[in-house]
CSV table of C-alpha atoms in Angstrom, one decimal:
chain,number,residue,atom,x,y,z
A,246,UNK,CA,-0.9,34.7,18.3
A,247,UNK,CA,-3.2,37.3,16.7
A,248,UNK,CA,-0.4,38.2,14.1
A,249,UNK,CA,0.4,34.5,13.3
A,250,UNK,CA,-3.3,34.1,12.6
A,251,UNK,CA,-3.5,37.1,10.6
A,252,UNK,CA,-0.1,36.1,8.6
A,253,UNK,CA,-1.5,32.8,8.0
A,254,UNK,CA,-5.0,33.9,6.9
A,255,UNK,CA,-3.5,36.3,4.3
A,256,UNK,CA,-1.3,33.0,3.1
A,257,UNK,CA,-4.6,31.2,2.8
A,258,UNK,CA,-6.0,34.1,1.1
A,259,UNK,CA,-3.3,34.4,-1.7
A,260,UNK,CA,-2.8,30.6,-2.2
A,261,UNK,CA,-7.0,30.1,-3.2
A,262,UNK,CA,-6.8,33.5,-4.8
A,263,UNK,CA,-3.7,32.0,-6.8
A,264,UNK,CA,-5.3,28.7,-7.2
A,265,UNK,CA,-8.8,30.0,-8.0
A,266,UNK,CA,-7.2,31.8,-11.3
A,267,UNK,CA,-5.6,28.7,-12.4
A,268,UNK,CA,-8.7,26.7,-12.1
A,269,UNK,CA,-10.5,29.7,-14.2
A,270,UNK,CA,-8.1,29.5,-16.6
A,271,UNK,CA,-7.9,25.6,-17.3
A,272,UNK,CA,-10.8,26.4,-19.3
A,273,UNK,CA,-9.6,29.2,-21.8
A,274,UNK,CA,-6.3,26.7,-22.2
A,275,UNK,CA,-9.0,23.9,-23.6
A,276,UNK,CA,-8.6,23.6,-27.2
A,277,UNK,CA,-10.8,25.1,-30.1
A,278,UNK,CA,-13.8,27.8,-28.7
A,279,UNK,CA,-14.3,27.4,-24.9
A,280,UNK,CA,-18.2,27.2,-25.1
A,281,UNK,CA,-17.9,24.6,-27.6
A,282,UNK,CA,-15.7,22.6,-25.3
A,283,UNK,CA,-18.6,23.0,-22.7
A,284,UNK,CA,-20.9,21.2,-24.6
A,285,UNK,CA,-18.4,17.9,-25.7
A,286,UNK,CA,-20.1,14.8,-26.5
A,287,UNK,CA,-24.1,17.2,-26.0
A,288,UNK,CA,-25.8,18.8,-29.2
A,289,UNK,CA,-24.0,22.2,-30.0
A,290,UNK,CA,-26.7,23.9,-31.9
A,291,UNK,CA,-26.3,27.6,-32.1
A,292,UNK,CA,-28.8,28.2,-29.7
A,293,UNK,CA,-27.4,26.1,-26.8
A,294,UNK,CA,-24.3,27.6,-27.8
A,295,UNK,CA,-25.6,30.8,-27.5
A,296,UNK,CA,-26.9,29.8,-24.4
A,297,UNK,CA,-23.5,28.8,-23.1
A,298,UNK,CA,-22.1,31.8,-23.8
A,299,UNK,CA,-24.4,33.7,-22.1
A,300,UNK,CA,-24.3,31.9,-18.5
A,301,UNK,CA,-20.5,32.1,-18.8
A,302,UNK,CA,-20.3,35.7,-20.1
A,303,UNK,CA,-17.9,34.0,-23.0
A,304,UNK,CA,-18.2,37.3,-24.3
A,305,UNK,CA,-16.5,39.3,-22.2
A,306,UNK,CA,-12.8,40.1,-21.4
A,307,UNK,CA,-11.4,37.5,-19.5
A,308,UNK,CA,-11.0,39.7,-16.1
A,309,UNK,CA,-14.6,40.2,-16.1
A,310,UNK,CA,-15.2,36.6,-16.8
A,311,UNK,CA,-13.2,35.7,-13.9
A,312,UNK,CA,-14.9,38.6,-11.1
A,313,UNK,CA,-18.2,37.4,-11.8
A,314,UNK,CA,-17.0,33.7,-11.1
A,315,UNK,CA,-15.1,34.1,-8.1
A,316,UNK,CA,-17.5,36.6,-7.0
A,317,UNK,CA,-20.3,33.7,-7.7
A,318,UNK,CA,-17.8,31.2,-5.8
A,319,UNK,CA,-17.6,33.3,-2.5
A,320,UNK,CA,-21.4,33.3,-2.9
A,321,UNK,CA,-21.9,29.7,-3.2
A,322,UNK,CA,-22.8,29.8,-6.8
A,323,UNK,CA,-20.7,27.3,-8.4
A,324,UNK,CA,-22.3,27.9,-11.6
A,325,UNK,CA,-24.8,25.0,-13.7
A,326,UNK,CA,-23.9,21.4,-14.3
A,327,UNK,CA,-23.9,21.1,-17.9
A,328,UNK,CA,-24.5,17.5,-17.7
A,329,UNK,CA,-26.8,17.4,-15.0
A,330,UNK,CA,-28.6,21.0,-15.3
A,331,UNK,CA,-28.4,21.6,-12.0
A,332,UNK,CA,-27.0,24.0,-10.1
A,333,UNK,CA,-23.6,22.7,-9.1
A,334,UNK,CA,-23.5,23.7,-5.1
A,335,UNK,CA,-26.5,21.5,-4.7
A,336,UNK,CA,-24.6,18.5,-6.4
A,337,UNK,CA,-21.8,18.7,-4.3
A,338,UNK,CA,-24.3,19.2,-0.8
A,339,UNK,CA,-26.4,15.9,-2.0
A,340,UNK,CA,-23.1,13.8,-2.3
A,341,UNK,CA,-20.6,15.6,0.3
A,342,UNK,CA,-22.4,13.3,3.5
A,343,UNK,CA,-21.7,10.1,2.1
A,344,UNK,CA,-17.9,11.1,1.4
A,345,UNK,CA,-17.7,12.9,4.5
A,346,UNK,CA,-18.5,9.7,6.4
A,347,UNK,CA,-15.9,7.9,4.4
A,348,UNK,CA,-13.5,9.8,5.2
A,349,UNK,CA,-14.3,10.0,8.5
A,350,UNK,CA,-13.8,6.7,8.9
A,351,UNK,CA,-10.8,5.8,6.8
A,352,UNK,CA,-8.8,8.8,9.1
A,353,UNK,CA,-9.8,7.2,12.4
A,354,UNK,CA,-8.7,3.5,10.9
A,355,UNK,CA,-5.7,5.2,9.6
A,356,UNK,CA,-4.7,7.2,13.1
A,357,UNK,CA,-5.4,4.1,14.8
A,358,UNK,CA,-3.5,1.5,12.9
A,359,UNK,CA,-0.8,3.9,11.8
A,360,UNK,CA,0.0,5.1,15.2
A,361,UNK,CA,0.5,1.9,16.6
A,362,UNK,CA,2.1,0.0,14.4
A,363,UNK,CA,4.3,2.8,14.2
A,364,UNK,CA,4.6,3.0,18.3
A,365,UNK,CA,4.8,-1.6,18.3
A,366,UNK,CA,7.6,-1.1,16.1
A,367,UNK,CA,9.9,1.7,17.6
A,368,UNK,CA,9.5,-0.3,20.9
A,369,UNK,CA,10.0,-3.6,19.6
A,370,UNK,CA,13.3,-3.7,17.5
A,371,UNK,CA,14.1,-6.9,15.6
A,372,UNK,CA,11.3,-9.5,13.9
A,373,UNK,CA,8.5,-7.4,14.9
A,374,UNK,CA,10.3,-4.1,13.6
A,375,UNK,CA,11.1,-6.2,10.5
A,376,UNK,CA,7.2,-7.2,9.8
A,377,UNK,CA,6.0,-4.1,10.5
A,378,UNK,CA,8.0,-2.5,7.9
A,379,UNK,CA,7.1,-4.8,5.0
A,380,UNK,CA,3.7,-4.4,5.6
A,381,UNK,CA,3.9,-0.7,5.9
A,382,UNK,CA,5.9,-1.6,2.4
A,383,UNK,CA,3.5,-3.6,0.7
A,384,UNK,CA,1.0,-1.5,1.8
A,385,UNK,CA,1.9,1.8,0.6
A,386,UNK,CA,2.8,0.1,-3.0
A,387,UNK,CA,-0.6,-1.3,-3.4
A,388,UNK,CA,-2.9,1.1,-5.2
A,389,UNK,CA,-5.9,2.0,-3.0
A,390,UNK,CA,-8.2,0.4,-6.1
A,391,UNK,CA,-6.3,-3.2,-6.2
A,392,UNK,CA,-6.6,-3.5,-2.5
A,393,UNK,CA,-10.5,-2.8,-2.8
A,394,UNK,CA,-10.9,-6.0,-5.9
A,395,UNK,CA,-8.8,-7.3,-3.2
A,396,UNK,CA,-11.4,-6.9,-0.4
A,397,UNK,CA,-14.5,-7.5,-2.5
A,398,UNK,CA,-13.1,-10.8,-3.9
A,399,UNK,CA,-12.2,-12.0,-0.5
A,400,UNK,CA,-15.5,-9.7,1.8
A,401,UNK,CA,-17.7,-9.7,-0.3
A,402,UNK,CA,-17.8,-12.4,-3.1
A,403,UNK,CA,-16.0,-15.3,-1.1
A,404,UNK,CA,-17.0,-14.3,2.7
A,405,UNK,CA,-20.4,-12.6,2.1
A,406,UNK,CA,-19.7,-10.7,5.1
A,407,UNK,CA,-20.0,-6.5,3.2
A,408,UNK,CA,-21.8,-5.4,0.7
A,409,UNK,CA,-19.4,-4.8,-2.7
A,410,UNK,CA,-21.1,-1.6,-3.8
A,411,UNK,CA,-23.7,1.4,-3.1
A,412,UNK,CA,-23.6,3.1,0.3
A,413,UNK,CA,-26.5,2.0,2.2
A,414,UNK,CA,-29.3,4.2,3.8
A,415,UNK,CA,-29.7,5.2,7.5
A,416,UNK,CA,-26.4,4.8,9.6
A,417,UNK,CA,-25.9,2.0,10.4
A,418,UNK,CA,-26.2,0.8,7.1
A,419,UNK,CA,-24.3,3.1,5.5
A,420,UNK,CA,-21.1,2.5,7.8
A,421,UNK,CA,-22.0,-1.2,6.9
A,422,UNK,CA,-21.4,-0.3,3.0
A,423,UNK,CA,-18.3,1.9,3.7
A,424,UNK,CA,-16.3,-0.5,6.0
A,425,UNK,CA,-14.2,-2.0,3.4
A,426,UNK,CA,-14.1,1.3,1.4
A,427,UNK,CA,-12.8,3.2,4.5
A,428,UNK,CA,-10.6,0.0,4.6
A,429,UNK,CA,-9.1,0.3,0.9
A,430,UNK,CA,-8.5,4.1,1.2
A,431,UNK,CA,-6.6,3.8,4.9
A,432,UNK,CA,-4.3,1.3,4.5
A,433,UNK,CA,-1.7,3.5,2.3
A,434,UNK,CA,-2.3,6.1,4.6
A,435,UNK,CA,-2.0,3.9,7.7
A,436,UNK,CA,1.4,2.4,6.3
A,437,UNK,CA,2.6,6.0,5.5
A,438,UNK,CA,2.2,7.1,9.1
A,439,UNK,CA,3.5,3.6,10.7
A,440,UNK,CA,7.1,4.5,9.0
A,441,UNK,CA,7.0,8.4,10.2
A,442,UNK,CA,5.0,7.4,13.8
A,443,UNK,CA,8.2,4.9,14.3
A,444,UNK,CA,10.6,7.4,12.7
A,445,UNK,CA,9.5,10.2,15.3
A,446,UNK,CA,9.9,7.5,18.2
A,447,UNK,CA,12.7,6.5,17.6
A,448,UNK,CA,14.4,9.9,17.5
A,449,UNK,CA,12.8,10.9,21.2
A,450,UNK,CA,13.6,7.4,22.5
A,451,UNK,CA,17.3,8.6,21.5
A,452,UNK,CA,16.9,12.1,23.1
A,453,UNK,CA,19.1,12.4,26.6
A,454,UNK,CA,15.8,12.7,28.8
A,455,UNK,CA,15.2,8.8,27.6
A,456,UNK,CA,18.4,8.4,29.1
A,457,UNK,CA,18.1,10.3,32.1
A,458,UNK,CA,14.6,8.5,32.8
A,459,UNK,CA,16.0,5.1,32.7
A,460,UNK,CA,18.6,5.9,34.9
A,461,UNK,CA,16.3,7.0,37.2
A,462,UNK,CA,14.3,3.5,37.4
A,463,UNK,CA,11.4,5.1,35.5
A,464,UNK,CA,9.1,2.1,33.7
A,465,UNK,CA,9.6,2.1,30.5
A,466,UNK,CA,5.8,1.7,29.6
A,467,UNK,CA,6.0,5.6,31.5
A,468,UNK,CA,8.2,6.8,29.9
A,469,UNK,CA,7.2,6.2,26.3
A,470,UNK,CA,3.5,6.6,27.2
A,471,UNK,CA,4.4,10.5,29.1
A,472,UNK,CA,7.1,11.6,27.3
A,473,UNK,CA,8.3,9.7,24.4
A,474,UNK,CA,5.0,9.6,22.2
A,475,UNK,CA,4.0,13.0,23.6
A,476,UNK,CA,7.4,14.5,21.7
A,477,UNK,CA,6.6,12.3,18.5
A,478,UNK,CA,3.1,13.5,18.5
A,479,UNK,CA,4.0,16.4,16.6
A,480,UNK,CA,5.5,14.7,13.1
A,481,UNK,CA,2.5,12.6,13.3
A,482,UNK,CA,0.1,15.7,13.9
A,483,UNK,CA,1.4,17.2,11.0
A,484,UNK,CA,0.9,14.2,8.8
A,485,UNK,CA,-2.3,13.9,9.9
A,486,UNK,CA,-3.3,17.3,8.5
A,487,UNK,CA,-1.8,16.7,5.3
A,488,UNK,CA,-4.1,13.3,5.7
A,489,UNK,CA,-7.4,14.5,4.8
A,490,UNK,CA,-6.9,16.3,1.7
A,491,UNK,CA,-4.6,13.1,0.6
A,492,UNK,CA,-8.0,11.1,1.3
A,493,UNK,CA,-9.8,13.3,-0.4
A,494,UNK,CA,-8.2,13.0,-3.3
A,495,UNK,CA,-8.2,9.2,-2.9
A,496,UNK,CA,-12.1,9.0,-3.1
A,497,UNK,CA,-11.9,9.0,-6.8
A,498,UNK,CA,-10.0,5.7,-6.7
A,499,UNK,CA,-12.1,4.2,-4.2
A,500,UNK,CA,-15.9,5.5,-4.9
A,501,UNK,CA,-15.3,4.3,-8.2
A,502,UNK,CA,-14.4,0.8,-7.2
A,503,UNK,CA,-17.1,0.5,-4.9
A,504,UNK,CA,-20.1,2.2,-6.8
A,505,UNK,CA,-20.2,4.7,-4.0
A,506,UNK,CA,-22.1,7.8,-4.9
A,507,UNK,CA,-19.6,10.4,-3.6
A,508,UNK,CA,-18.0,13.5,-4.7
A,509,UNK,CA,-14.6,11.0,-5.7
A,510,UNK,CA,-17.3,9.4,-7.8
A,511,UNK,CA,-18.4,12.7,-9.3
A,512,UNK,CA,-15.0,13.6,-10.2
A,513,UNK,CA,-14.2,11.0,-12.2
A,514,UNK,CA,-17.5,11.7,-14.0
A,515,UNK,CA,-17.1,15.0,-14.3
A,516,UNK,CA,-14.2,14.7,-15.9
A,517,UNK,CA,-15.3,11.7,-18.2
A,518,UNK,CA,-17.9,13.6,-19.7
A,519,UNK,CA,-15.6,17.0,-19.4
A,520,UNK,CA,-18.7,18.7,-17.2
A,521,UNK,CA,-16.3,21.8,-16.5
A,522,UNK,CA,-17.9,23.4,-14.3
A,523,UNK,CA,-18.1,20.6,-11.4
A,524,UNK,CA,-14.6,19.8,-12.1
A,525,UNK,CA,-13.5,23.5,-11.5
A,526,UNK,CA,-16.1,23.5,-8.2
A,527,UNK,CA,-14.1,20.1,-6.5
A,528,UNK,CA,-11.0,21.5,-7.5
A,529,UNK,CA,-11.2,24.3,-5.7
A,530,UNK,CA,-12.7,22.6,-2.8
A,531,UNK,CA,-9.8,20.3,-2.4
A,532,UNK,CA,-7.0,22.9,-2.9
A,533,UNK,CA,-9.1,24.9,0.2
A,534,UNK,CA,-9.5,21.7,2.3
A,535,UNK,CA,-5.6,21.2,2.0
A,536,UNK,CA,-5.0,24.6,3.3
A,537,UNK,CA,-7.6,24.6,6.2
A,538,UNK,CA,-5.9,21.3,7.2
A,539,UNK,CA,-2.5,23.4,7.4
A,540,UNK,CA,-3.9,26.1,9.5
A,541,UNK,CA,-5.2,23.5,11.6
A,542,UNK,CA,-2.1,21.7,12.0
A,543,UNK,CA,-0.5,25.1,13.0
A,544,UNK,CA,-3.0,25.9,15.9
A,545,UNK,CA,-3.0,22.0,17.5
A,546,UNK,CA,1.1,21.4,17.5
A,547,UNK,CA,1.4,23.4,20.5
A,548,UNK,CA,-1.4,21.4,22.3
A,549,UNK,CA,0.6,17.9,21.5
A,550,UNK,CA,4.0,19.4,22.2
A,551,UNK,CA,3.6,22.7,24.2
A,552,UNK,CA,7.9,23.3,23.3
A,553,UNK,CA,6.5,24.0,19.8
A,554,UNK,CA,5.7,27.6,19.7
A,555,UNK,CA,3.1,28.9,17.9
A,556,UNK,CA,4.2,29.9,14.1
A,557,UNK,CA,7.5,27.9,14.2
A,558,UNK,CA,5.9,24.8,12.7
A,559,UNK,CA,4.4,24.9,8.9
């Protein structure tokens, strides 16, 4: 286990290292003079751009440029918000609870809902099989935005029943604003893992020990509760890991439809008014939350399925 660990920390190591230096560089592949591109759309007198290319050593070779980044990265210093002149690692704490939270809740509405739909429709071939798989259709087609206008016309404007916008203050108020957020950005997701949670089922509940259980007079309620969804568990484990970073990424859709002040929300900002150094910052930050979520993967398929062995599924 301790070599598996090691292997797979080095292949964290060289994928953010990798991925780091191609964040760096997006900025030197920017057209015209990088510092000027810094300032777009703010007032590029000489001093500020003097000032620009001082704070990111513009000046220097590009190796050096990068050391002193990454070095400030592994520190925590993300470097200044050009458009908000703040230090960047404070930006991203004062948003990350509220998209935290959301996501929070949009992967515990999508294990639910995916899981058993996908378990209701393994077990239950014909019309229910046949419904579930057009929803999980015309859910995964619909982009997470439409199906928030969707939930606002209908929860919010017609039903009065959530709050179409903000994120509320104190807990329970703020899992009040999120519901049909966390709603919005799980249903893709959900009808993703129906399809592989029913895919995986239906393989073990083809498997000979199915067989050999039935023949034995063993309820069938047993046997897909002990064994069958026990075997499936691992597909849907490692789908689940990949989950996060997808929701992640997903915030930007959502946050935006729903005036939630997140880091999704400060993304699409960002990048709107070409604040670099953010952008670069939540970059990273979602290429190293995608690998975690691999590791992690890794480490739990042997507690869902202990025939896995450790290191043989990635």
């Amino acid at each position: 286990m301790a070599g598996f660990l090691l292997w797979r920390l080095a292949g964290m190591a060289a994928i953010l290292g990798a991925s780091s230096i191609l964040v760096f560089g997006a900025l030197q592949l920017a057209p015209g003079d990088p510092a000027t591109f810094l300032l777009s759309g703010r007032s590029a007198t000489p001093e500020a751009l003097a000032a620009i290319r001082a704070q990111y050593r513009l000046d220097d070779p590009l190796p050096v440029q990068y050391l002193h980044w990454i070095g400030g990265v592994l520190t925590g210093d993300f470097g200044r918000s050009v458009q908000f002149r703040t230090d960047v690692g404070g930006l991203i704490a004062s948003r990350a609870p509220i998209t935290l939270t959301l996501i929070a809740m949009a992967f515990a509405l999508t294990m639910i809902l995916g899981v058993a739909l996908g378990v209701w429709s393994a077990t239950r071939p014909g019309a229910v099989d046949k419904a579930v798989l057009v929803g999980s259709s015309v859910a995964v087609a619909t982009p997470s935005f439409v199906l928030g206008f969707v939930l606002i016309a209908l929860f919010s404007v017609k039903l009065g029943w959530f709050p179409s916008i903000g994120a509320g203050e104190g807990l329970a108020d703020r899992l009040h604003h999120l519901a049909l957020p966390a709603v919005a950005l799980a249903l893709t997701f959900a009808g993703v893992l129906s399809r592989v949670s029913r895919t995986a089922m239906i393989d073990q509940l083809g498997q000979e020990y199915v067989t050999v259980a039935r023949g034995r007079g063993v309820p069938e309620s047993t046997i897909v509760r002990r064994h069958v969804l026990r075997g499936a568990m691992t597909v849907t484990l490692t789908y689940g890991g990949l989950l996060v970073p997808g929701l992640l990424v997903s915030t930007v859709l959502v946050e935006t439809a729903f005036g939630v002040n997140g880091l999704g929300q400060l993304l699409q900002y960002s990048v709107t008014v070409k604040d670099f150094p953010v952008v670069q910052a939540l970059t990273l930050l979602t290429v190293a939350v995608f690998v975690l979520a691999n590791l992690v993967v890794d480490l739990l398929a042997p507690l869902a399925d202990p025939r896995v062995r450790l290191g043989a599924v990635s």
